[in-house]
């Protein structure tokens, strides 16, 4: 999905969210959250199309009457969505031949994005078995579970995000005792922030959200160790760019760029490793940072040398 400020690439965020809070699916379905104890959340490979279904809830073998849940998240209007989703679902059934019922669950960011099932499916399928949940219509619990709170944070506008972050972190500390799980949740919150504001540098995000916890997480520390996050570039990328970055920048500079990369470009380049870690490819990074793909490739090449 296209990543813009305020419009996130949601696939990986929701995959991580369900990994940490598998009970969230059952809360959204109006079922007991305790059902999650009998399920494993997995990513399943579909060989024929060389892709993976990233949201499959598989019941434990000792619960043969429990259904499979296939979860798909959609935050953009797409006329081909149902055609694609049902094709993937039937290919899964063909390949794995599960001997239990199946329940597709579609999480729409907003109701207006859902254009409805194609006519061809309406007599073919029991459409009542396909659960459609419109996330913008979910009513807040009192008190809200942490999973629901994070879900609502994903949906709010960028302008409202800063005031919610500290509340989320405080809720994480109250509700999660295990320090490792606590760090994982804070990392998830960080990733959501980065998705919401892909064009802002780490320093800008730290200032905007007062993220003193940022430096304590594995997500931050791993990036720091790899030289991917620490301080400013101070006119150079880790003191050097190992040679040259070729191509044009803004149509004004040709040949090679050595030494300093000033202003906004510096901040954008600093963001590239984070976006890579979060699953964006070179083309998506170039588009969302509004820079040439050659610059992205050269930066990645220099980081790998």
Coordinates of C-alpha atoms in Angstrom, one line a residue:
X1 CA 0.0 0.0 0.0
X2 CA 1.1 3.5 -0.7
X3 CA 2.9 5.2 2.2
X4 CA 2.2 8.9 2.6
X5 CA 2.2 11.1 5.7
X6 CA -1.1 10.1 7.3
X7 CA -1.6 7.1 5.0
X8 CA 0.4 4.1 6.0
X9 CA 1.6 0.9 4.6
X10 CA -0.5 -1.2 6.9
X11 CA 0.3 -4.8 6.0
X12 CA 3.4 -5.2 8.2
X13 CA 2.0 -3.1 11.0
X14 CA -1.1 -5.3 11.3
X15 CA 0.9 -8.5 11.0
X16 CA 3.0 -7.4 14.0
X17 CA -0.1 -6.2 15.8
X18 CA -1.7 -9.6 15.6
X19 CA 1.5 -11.3 16.5
X20 CA 1.7 -9.3 19.8
X21 CA -2.1 -9.2 20.4
X22 CA -3.7 -12.3 18.8
X23 CA -6.8 -11.7 20.9
X24 CA -7.5 -8.5 19.0
X25 CA -9.1 -10.5 16.1
X26 CA -11.6 -12.1 18.4
X27 CA -12.4 -8.8 20.1
X28 CA -13.1 -7.3 16.7
X29 CA -15.4 -10.2 15.9
X30 CA -17.3 -9.9 19.2
X31 CA -15.9 -13.2 20.4
X32 CA -14.1 -14.1 23.6
X33 CA -10.4 -12.9 23.6
X34 CA -9.6 -16.2 25.3
X35 CA -10.1 -18.0 22.0
X36 CA -6.7 -16.7 20.9
X37 CA -5.1 -19.2 23.3
X38 CA -6.2 -22.0 20.9
X39 CA -4.8 -20.4 17.7
X40 CA -1.5 -19.8 16.1
X41 CA -1.1 -16.7 13.9
X42 CA 1.1 -17.5 10.8
X43 CA 2.2 -16.3 7.4
X44 CA 1.5 -19.0 4.9
X45 CA 3.2 -19.4 1.5
X46 CA 1.1 -20.0 -1.6
X47 CA 3.5 -21.6 -4.1
X48 CA 1.5 -21.2 -7.3
X49 CA 1.6 -17.4 -7.1
X50 CA 4.9 -17.1 -5.1
X51 CA 3.3 -15.0 -2.4
X52 CA 2.4 -15.3 1.3
X53 CA -0.9 -14.9 3.1
X54 CA 0.2 -12.9 6.1
X55 CA -2.8 -13.2 8.3
X56 CA -3.9 -16.8 9.0
X57 CA -5.2 -17.9 12.4
X58 CA -4.8 -21.6 12.6
X59 CA -6.6 -23.5 15.4
X60 CA -4.7 -26.1 17.5
X61 CA -5.2 -29.7 16.4
X62 CA -7.2 -30.5 19.5
X63 CA -9.9 -28.1 18.4
X64 CA -11.2 -29.6 15.1
X65 CA -14.5 -27.7 15.3
X66 CA -12.7 -24.3 15.4
X67 CA -12.6 -22.5 12.0
X68 CA -9.6 -21.1 10.2
X69 CA -9.5 -17.3 10.0
X70 CA -8.0 -15.5 7.0
X71 CA -7.4 -11.8 7.9
X72 CA -6.9 -9.2 5.2
X73 CA -6.4 -5.5 5.9
X74 CA -7.4 -2.9 3.3
X75 CA -6.9 0.8 3.7
X76 CA -7.4 1.9 0.1
X77 CA -10.2 1.7 -2.5
X78 CA -9.3 -1.1 -4.9
X79 CA -11.8 -2.4 -7.6
X80 CA -9.8 -5.6 -7.9
X81 CA -9.6 -6.3 -4.1
X82 CA -12.3 -9.0 -3.8
X83 CA -11.2 -10.7 -7.0
X84 CA -7.6 -10.9 -5.7
X85 CA -8.5 -11.8 -2.2
X86 CA -10.8 -14.7 -3.2
X87 CA -8.3 -16.0 -5.7
X88 CA -5.6 -16.1 -3.0
X89 CA -8.1 -17.8 -0.6
X90 CA -9.1 -20.5 -3.0
X91 CA -5.5 -21.2 -3.9
X92 CA -4.7 -21.7 -0.3
X93 CA -7.6 -24.2 0.0
X94 CA -6.4 -26.0 -3.1
X95 CA -2.8 -26.3 -1.8
X96 CA -3.5 -27.1 1.9
X97 CA -6.9 -28.8 1.7
X98 CA -7.8 -28.0 5.4
X99 CA -10.5 -30.2 6.9
X100 CA -12.3 -27.5 8.8
X101 CA -14.5 -24.5 8.1
X102 CA -12.9 -21.2 6.9
X103 CA -13.8 -17.7 7.9
X104 CA -12.4 -14.8 5.8
X105 CA -12.2 -11.5 7.8
X106 CA -11.6 -8.2 6.0
X107 CA -10.6 -5.2 8.0
X108 CA -11.5 -2.1 6.0
X109 CA -9.9 1.2 7.2
X110 CA -13.2 3.0 6.4
X111 CA -16.6 1.8 5.2
X112 CA -16.5 4.1 2.1
X113 CA -13.5 2.1 0.8
X114 CA -15.6 -1.0 0.4
X115 CA -17.2 -1.1 -3.1
X116 CA -18.9 -4.4 -2.3
X117 CA -18.7 -8.0 -3.6
X118 CA -18.6 -8.6 -7.3
X119 CA -21.9 -9.9 -8.7
X120 CA -20.2 -13.1 -9.8
X121 CA -19.6 -14.1 -6.1
X122 CA -23.0 -13.2 -4.7
X123 CA -24.8 -16.5 -5.6
X124 CA -21.6 -18.6 -5.4
X125 CA -20.7 -17.9 -1.8
X126 CA -22.4 -17.7 1.5
X127 CA -21.4 -14.0 1.9
X128 CA -22.6 -13.9 5.5
X129 CA -19.6 -16.1 6.4
X130 CA -17.2 -13.3 5.1
X131 CA -16.8 -10.9 8.0
X132 CA -16.3 -7.3 7.0
X133 CA -15.2 -5.0 9.8
X134 CA -15.0 -1.2 9.3
X135 CA -12.3 0.0 11.7
X136 CA -13.4 3.6 11.7
X137 CA -16.7 2.5 13.2
X138 CA -15.3 0.6 16.2
X139 CA -16.5 2.0 19.5
X140 CA -13.9 2.4 22.2
X141 CA -14.0 0.0 25.1
X142 CA -14.1 1.3 28.6
X143 CA -11.4 0.9 29.6
X144 CA -9.9 0.1 26.2
X145 CA -7.6 -2.9 25.8
X146 CA -4.1 -2.1 24.7
X147 CA -4.6 -3.8 21.3
X148 CA -7.7 -1.7 20.6
X149 CA -5.8 1.4 21.7
X150 CA -3.0 0.7 19.3
X151 CA -5.5 0.0 16.6
X152 CA -7.2 3.4 17.2
X153 CA -3.7 5.0 17.1
X154 CA -3.1 3.6 13.6
X155 CA -6.4 5.2 12.5
X156 CA -6.1 8.7 13.9
X157 CA -4.8 11.6 11.9
X158 CA -1.1 12.7 12.1
X159 CA -2.1 15.9 13.9
X160 CA -3.6 14.0 16.7
X161 CA -0.9 11.4 17.0
X162 CA 1.6 13.2 19.3
X163 CA -0.9 13.5 22.2
X164 CA -1.7 9.8 22.0
X165 CA 1.8 8.4 22.1
X166 CA 2.6 9.1 25.7
X167 CA -0.8 7.7 26.8
X168 CA -0.1 4.5 24.8
X169 CA 3.3 4.1 26.4
X170 CA 1.9 4.6 29.9
X171 CA -0.9 2.1 29.1
X172 CA 1.8 -0.4 27.9
X173 CA 3.7 -0.1 31.2
X174 CA 0.5 -0.5 33.2
X175 CA -0.9 -3.5 31.4
X176 CA 2.2 -5.4 30.4
X177 CA 4.5 -6.7 33.1
X178 CA 7.0 -8.8 31.1
X179 CA 9.9 -6.4 30.1
X180 CA 10.5 -8.1 26.8
X181 CA 6.9 -7.9 25.7
X182 CA 6.8 -4.3 26.9
X183 CA 9.7 -3.4 24.7
X184 CA 8.2 -5.2 21.7
X185 CA 5.0 -3.2 22.1
X186 CA 6.9 0.1 22.4
X187 CA 8.8 -0.9 19.2
X188 CA 5.5 -1.5 17.5
X189 CA 4.4 2.0 18.5
X190 CA 7.6 3.4 17.1
X191 CA 7.0 1.6 13.8
X192 CA 3.6 3.1 13.5
X193 CA 5.0 6.5 14.1
X194 CA 7.6 6.0 11.3
X195 CA 4.9 4.8 8.9
X196 CA 2.7 7.8 9.7
X197 CA 5.6 10.3 9.1
X198 CA 8.0 8.7 6.6
X199 CA 9.4 12.0 5.5
X200 CA 10.5 13.1 8.9
X201 CA 14.0 12.4 10.3
X202 CA 14.6 10.5 13.6
X203 CA 15.5 13.7 15.3
X204 CA 12.2 15.4 14.2
X205 CA 10.2 12.4 15.4
X206 CA 12.0 12.3 18.8
X207 CA 11.3 16.0 19.3
X208 CA 7.7 15.7 18.1
X209 CA 6.8 12.7 20.3
X210 CA 9.2 13.2 23.2
X211 CA 10.5 9.6 22.6
X212 CA 12.9 9.1 25.5
X213 CA 12.1 5.4 25.4
X214 CA 13.2 5.2 21.7
X215 CA 16.9 4.6 22.6
X216 CA 16.0 1.7 25.0
X217 CA 14.4 -0.6 22.5
X218 CA 15.9 -3.4 20.4
X219 CA 14.6 -1.7 17.3
X220 CA 16.7 1.4 18.0
X221 CA 19.8 -0.4 19.4
X222 CA 20.1 -2.8 16.4
X223 CA 19.9 0.1 14.0
X224 CA 22.5 2.0 16.1
X225 CA 24.9 -0.9 16.1
X226 CA 24.7 -1.1 12.3
X227 CA 25.4 2.6 12.1
X228 CA 21.9 3.3 10.9
X229 CA 20.6 5.5 13.6
X230 CA 22.9 7.7 15.8
X231 CA 23.1 11.4 15.9
X232 CA 23.0 13.5 12.8
X233 CA 24.9 12.9 9.7
X234 CA 26.7 16.2 10.3
X235 CA 27.2 16.9 6.7
X236 CA 28.3 13.4 5.9
X237 CA 26.8 9.9 6.1
X238 CA 28.7 8.3 8.9
X239 CA 31.6 10.7 8.0
X240 CA 31.7 9.5 4.4
X241 CA 29.8 8.1 1.5
X242 CA 32.5 5.8 0.3
X243 CA 33.0 7.5 -3.0
X244 CA 30.2 9.1 -4.8
X245 CA 26.5 9.2 -5.4
X246 CA 25.8 9.5 -9.0
X247 CA 22.9 11.0 -10.9
X248 CA 20.9 14.2 -10.7
X249 CA 19.4 15.7 -7.6
X250 CA 16.5 18.1 -8.3
X251 CA 18.0 18.5 -11.8
X252 CA 20.7 20.8 -10.5
X253 CA 23.6 18.5 -9.6
X254 CA 25.2 16.1 -11.9
X255 CA 28.2 13.7 -11.6
X256 CA 29.2 12.9 -8.0
X257 CA 28.3 14.2 -4.6
X258 CA 31.0 13.9 -2.0
X259 CA 31.0 15.1 1.6
X260 CA 28.1 17.2 2.8
X261 CA 24.4 16.5 1.9
X262 CA 22.5 19.4 3.4
X263 CA 19.0 20.1 4.7
X264 CA 16.1 18.0 3.8
X265 CA 18.1 15.5 1.7
X266 CA 20.2 14.7 4.7
X267 CA 17.1 13.9 6.8
X268 CA 15.5 11.8 4.1
X269 CA 18.7 9.7 3.6
X270 CA 18.8 9.1 7.3
X271 CA 15.3 7.7 7.1
X272 CA 16.1 5.1 4.4
X273 CA 17.4 2.4 6.8
X274 CA 14.3 2.6 9.0
X275 CA 12.0 2.3 6.0
X276 CA 14.0 -0.7 4.7
X277 CA 13.7 -2.3 8.1
X278 CA 10.0 -1.8 8.0
X279 CA 9.7 -3.6 4.7
X280 CA 9.6 -0.9 2.0
X281 CA 11.4 -1.6 -1.2
X282 CA 13.7 0.8 -3.2
X283 CA 10.9 2.1 -5.4
X284 CA 8.5 2.8 -2.5
X285 CA 11.3 4.6 -0.6
X286 CA 12.1 6.8 -3.5
X287 CA 8.5 7.7 -4.1
X288 CA 7.6 8.4 -0.5
X289 CA 10.8 10.5 0.2
X290 CA 10.4 12.2 -3.2
X291 CA 14.0 11.5 -4.3
X292 CA 15.4 9.6 -7.3
X293 CA 15.6 5.8 -7.0
X294 CA 19.3 6.0 -8.1
X295 CA 20.1 7.9 -4.9
X296 CA 18.3 5.3 -2.8
X297 CA 20.2 2.5 -4.5
X298 CA 23.6 4.2 -4.1
X299 CA 23.0 5.0 -0.5
X300 CA 22.1 1.3 0.2
X301 CA 25.1 0.1 -1.7
X302 CA 27.4 2.4 0.3
X303 CA 25.8 1.2 3.6
X304 CA 26.4 -2.4 2.6
X305 CA 30.1 -1.9 1.7

